[in-house]
Tab-separated table of C-alpha atoms and ligand atoms in Angstrom:
chain	number	residue	atom	x	y	z
A	217	MET	CA	-16.441	-0.463	10.412
A	218	SER	CA	-14.467	-1.426	7.332
A	219	ASP	CA	-11.902	-4.175	7.001
A	220	ALA	CA	-9.156	-1.634	6.536
A	221	GLU	CA	-9.740	-0.041	9.925
A	222	GLU	CA	-9.007	-3.269	11.720
A	223	ILE	CA	-5.942	-4.190	9.729
A	224	PRO	CA	-2.505	-2.948	10.858
A	225	LYS	CA	-0.814	-0.594	8.410
A	226	ASN	CA	1.691	-3.165	7.214
A	227	ILE	CA	2.266	-3.945	3.553
A	228	VAL	CA	2.706	-7.658	2.920
A	229	LEU	CA	4.159	-8.925	-0.357
A	230	ILE	CA	3.292	-12.405	-1.551
A	231	GLY	CA	3.977	-14.178	-4.847
A	232	PHE	CA	5.964	-16.902	-6.507
A	233	MET	CA	9.748	-17.209	-6.347
A	234	GLY	CA	11.291	-14.617	-8.654
A	235	SER	CA	8.253	-12.343	-8.711
A	236	GLY	CA	10.260	-9.466	-7.184
A	237	LYS	CA	9.041	-9.459	-3.566
A	238	SER	CA	12.438	-8.734	-2.007
A	239	THR	CA	13.368	-6.000	-4.504
A	240	VAL	CA	9.976	-4.295	-4.331
A	241	GLY	CA	10.074	-4.663	-0.535
A	242	ARG	CA	13.416	-2.821	-0.387
A	243	ASP	CA	12.055	-0.093	-2.652
A	244	LEU	CA	8.967	0.400	-0.449
A	245	HIS	CA	11.158	0.402	2.649
A	246	GLN	CA	13.350	3.146	1.196
A	247	ARG	CA	10.473	5.284	0.021
A	248	LEU	CA	8.239	4.954	3.096
A	249	GLY	CA	10.936	4.638	5.738
A	250	TYR	CA	9.087	1.694	7.282
A	251	PRO	CA	11.226	-1.174	8.585
A	252	LEU	CA	11.545	-4.140	6.240
A	253	VAL	CA	11.110	-7.737	7.346
A	254	ASP	CA	12.269	-10.158	4.677
A	255	MET	CA	10.963	-13.445	6.084
A	256	ASP	CA	13.532	-15.660	4.346
A	257	GLN	CA	16.404	-13.516	5.612
A	258	THR	CA	14.929	-13.306	9.115
A	259	ILE	CA	14.678	-17.096	9.292
A	260	GLU	CA	18.201	-17.551	7.918
A	261	ARG	CA	19.596	-15.100	10.447
A	262	ALA	CA	17.763	-16.704	13.384
A	263	GLU	CA	18.876	-20.169	12.296
A	264	GLY	CA	22.408	-19.228	11.332
A	265	ARG	CA	22.106	-21.245	8.101
A	266	LYS	CA	20.728	-20.900	4.582
A	267	ILE	CA	17.218	-21.991	3.672
A	268	ALA	CA	18.702	-24.612	1.354
A	269	ALA	CA	20.479	-26.095	4.393
A	270	ILE	CA	17.275	-26.123	6.453
A	271	PHE	CA	15.496	-27.969	3.629
A	272	ALA	CA	18.382	-30.427	3.222
A	273	GLN	CA	18.902	-31.094	6.924
A	274	GLU	CA	15.331	-31.045	8.248
A	275	GLY	CA	12.939	-31.022	5.328
A	276	GLU	CA	10.364	-28.589	4.016
A	277	ALA	CA	7.813	-29.122	6.821
A	278	VAL	CA	10.241	-27.805	9.442
A	279	PHE	CA	10.881	-24.701	7.334
A	280	ARG	CA	7.099	-24.186	6.984
A	281	ASP	CA	6.794	-24.367	10.796
A	282	MET	CA	9.410	-21.629	11.039
A	283	GLU	CA	7.414	-19.470	8.614
A	284	THR	CA	4.211	-19.962	10.621
A	285	ALA	CA	5.984	-19.124	13.903
A	286	LEU	CA	7.401	-15.937	12.382
A	287	LEU	CA	3.989	-14.896	10.995
A	288	GLN	CA	2.455	-15.419	14.429
A	289	LYS	CA	5.118	-13.208	15.943
A	290	LEU	CA	4.578	-10.512	13.312
A	291	ALA	CA	0.799	-10.663	13.803
A	292	ALA	CA	1.084	-10.028	17.559
A	293	PRO	CA	-0.710	-6.831	18.631
A	294	GLY	CA	1.238	-3.611	18.248
A	295	GLY	CA	3.011	-4.453	14.978
A	296	ASP	CA	2.383	-1.683	12.481
A	297	ARG	CA	3.954	0.194	9.553
A	298	THR	CA	6.299	-2.527	8.435
A	299	ILE	CA	7.011	-3.888	4.959
A	300	ILE	CA	6.930	-7.669	5.026
A	301	SER	CA	8.236	-9.701	2.131
A	302	THR	CA	7.414	-13.395	2.310
A	303	GLY	CA	8.762	-16.611	0.810
A	304	GLY	CA	6.867	-17.889	-2.225
A	305	GLY	CA	5.446	-20.937	-0.442
A	306	VAL	CA	4.088	-19.177	2.624
A	307	VAL	CA	0.535	-19.439	1.234
A	308	ALA	CA	0.660	-23.245	1.177
A	309	ARG	CA	-0.833	-23.447	4.676
A	310	ALA	CA	-4.386	-22.283	5.359
A	311	GLU	CA	-3.280	-21.032	8.777
A	312	ASN	CA	-0.658	-18.833	7.135
A	313	ARG	CA	-3.132	-17.438	4.620
A	314	GLU	CA	-5.352	-16.330	7.471
A	315	LEU	CA	-2.427	-14.829	9.391
A	316	LEU	CA	-1.306	-12.937	6.288
A	317	ARG	CA	-4.750	-11.371	5.830
A	318	ARG	CA	-4.723	-10.217	9.444
A	319	LEU	CA	-1.219	-8.841	9.148
A	320	GLY	CA	-1.787	-5.999	6.727
A	321	TYR	CA	-2.501	-5.006	3.143
A	322	VAL	CA	-1.587	-8.103	1.159
A	323	VAL	CA	-0.252	-7.566	-2.359
A	324	TRP	CA	0.293	-10.434	-4.792
A	325	LEU	CA	3.087	-9.868	-7.295
A	326	ASP	CA	1.866	-12.014	-10.161
A	327	ALA	CA	4.658	-12.934	-12.590
A	328	PRO	CA	4.310	-15.109	-15.693
A	329	LEU	CA	6.105	-18.429	-15.933
A	330	GLU	CA	8.709	-17.176	-18.426
A	331	LEU	CA	9.794	-14.337	-16.133
A	332	ILE	CA	9.960	-16.648	-13.125
A	333	ASP	CA	12.013	-19.125	-15.119
A	334	GLU	CA	14.418	-16.419	-16.243
A	335	ARG	CA	14.859	-14.847	-12.809
A	336	THR	CA	15.143	-18.037	-10.765
A	337	GLY	CA	17.464	-19.737	-13.252
A	338	LYS	CA	20.376	-17.561	-12.157
A	339	SER	CA	20.753	-18.919	-8.628
A	340	ARG	CA	20.884	-22.256	-6.841
A	341	ASP	CA	19.458	-20.826	-3.627
A	342	ARG	CA	15.971	-22.213	-4.103
A	343	PRO	CA	15.861	-25.835	-2.975
A	344	LEU	CA	12.476	-26.533	-4.563
A	345	LEU	CA	13.841	-25.726	-8.028
A	346	ASN	CA	17.223	-27.399	-7.762
A	347	ASP	CA	16.523	-30.983	-8.656
A	348	GLY	CA	16.193	-30.853	-12.458
A	349	LYS	CA	12.960	-30.454	-14.439
A	350	ARG	CA	12.743	-26.807	-13.388
A	351	ASP	CA	10.076	-25.927	-15.947
A	352	GLU	CA	7.744	-28.688	-14.866
A	353	LYS	CA	8.265	-27.893	-11.204
A	354	ILE	CA	7.550	-24.183	-11.704
A	355	ARG	CA	4.474	-24.956	-13.774
A	356	SER	CA	2.969	-27.367	-11.257
A	357	LEU	CA	3.751	-25.225	-8.207
A	358	LEU	CA	2.300	-22.162	-9.946
A	359	GLU	CA	-0.873	-24.018	-10.801
A	360	GLN	CA	-1.226	-25.220	-7.241
A	361	ARG	CA	-0.463	-21.874	-5.611
A	362	ARG	CA	-2.235	-19.357	-7.836
A	363	PRO	CA	-5.629	-19.925	-6.146
A	364	TRP	CA	-3.963	-19.425	-2.768
A	365	TYR	CA	-2.326	-16.151	-3.798
A	366	ARG	CA	-5.638	-14.993	-5.241
A	367	GLU	CA	-7.556	-15.918	-2.083
A	368	THR	CA	-5.065	-14.216	0.225
A	369	ALA	CA	-4.323	-10.957	-1.591
A	370	HIS	CA	-6.199	-7.670	-1.289
A	371	LEU	CA	-4.470	-6.545	-4.502
A	372	ARG	CA	-2.986	-8.392	-7.492
A	373	VAL	CA	-0.285	-6.655	-9.520
A	374	ASP	CA	0.662	-8.108	-12.893
A	375	VAL	CA	4.402	-7.475	-12.862
A	376	ALA	CA	5.124	-8.797	-16.366
A	377	ASP	CA	5.908	-5.461	-18.009
A	378	LEU	CA	6.760	-3.293	-15.040
A	379	GLU	CA	10.036	-2.246	-13.458
A	380	CYS	CA	10.219	-2.924	-9.711
A	381	HIS	CA	10.077	0.826	-9.074
A	382	GLU	CA	6.819	1.069	-11.022
A	383	VAL	CA	5.360	-1.864	-9.110
A	384	ALA	CA	6.265	-0.141	-5.833
A	385	THR	CA	4.643	3.120	-6.966
A	386	GLY	CA	1.384	1.321	-7.766
A	387	ILE	CA	1.418	-0.417	-4.401
A	388	LEU	CA	2.038	2.838	-2.534
A	389	GLU	CA	-0.920	4.522	-4.189
A	390	SER	CA	-3.338	1.676	-3.654
A	391	ALA	CA	-2.177	1.108	-0.055
A	392	ARG	CA	-2.856	4.747	0.724
A	393	TYR	CA	-6.354	4.352	-0.661
A	394	PHE	CA	-6.893	1.053	1.156
A	395	PHE	CA	-5.879	2.404	4.556
A	396	ALA	CA	-7.734	5.687	4.138
A	397	ARG	CA	-11.032	3.990	3.296
A	398	SER	CA	-13.574	4.077	6.083
B	1108	S3P	C1	10.058	-21.026	-1.425
B	1108	S3P	C2	10.450	-19.753	-1.795
B	1108	S3P	C3	11.678	-19.130	-1.283
B	1108	S3P	C4	12.054	-19.704	0.086
B	1108	S3P	C5	12.101	-21.195	0.025
B	1108	S3P	C6	10.783	-21.832	-0.425
B	1108	S3P	C7	8.828	-21.599	-2.042
B	1108	S3P	O1	11.508	-17.713	-1.169
B	1108	S3P	O2	11.125	-19.299	1.063
B	1108	S3P	O3	13.136	-21.561	-0.853
B	1108	S3P	O4	8.317	-22.612	-1.525
B	1108	S3P	O5	8.331	-21.021	-3.031
B	1108	S3P	P1	11.444	-16.704	-2.445
B	1108	S3P	O6	10.030	-16.693	-2.922
B	1108	S3P	O7	11.853	-15.398	-1.855
B	1108	S3P	O8	12.399	-17.227	-3.449
């Protein structure tokens, strides 16, 4: 039996902040008709406050616990045919990396530093990038996390020169192949 046979037919998007997970997730949701779970939004809705507030009031570790609890819920038997877009730091815990692999076809949207810098510079919604020295922070987090993204993903997509729609098309084709393999 292959890996693919045991894995639910979810598509899970991982990658650094600003790599396009939410936008590509919405595109896949529209084209496939599968429900979309944006983990950041789901946590914000359940908590009734923004992620920045959770970080400020309770610290990063509490937010990471919320991510793990949500992954466990999503990985419960019966979950299938859902698009799941994650927060960029979800791979920081080994437990999460294992849950992600069990959850579906995991796709890493790999964006270069310059693109991340450009896209994340427009908003103040990301608490990890808000306290000055953005460049340094992005660089060090990227260096730390890249091995985790690589280890967790079934597929890596270099998004540097692609429109979100093109990224989604590539994912659709490879997911079809992945799930059809036996
Ligand atoms: C985080 C990324 C954010 C959000 C939180 C922490 C991170 O999600 O989960 O601010 O640690 O990289 P996006 O990747 O959607 O920005």
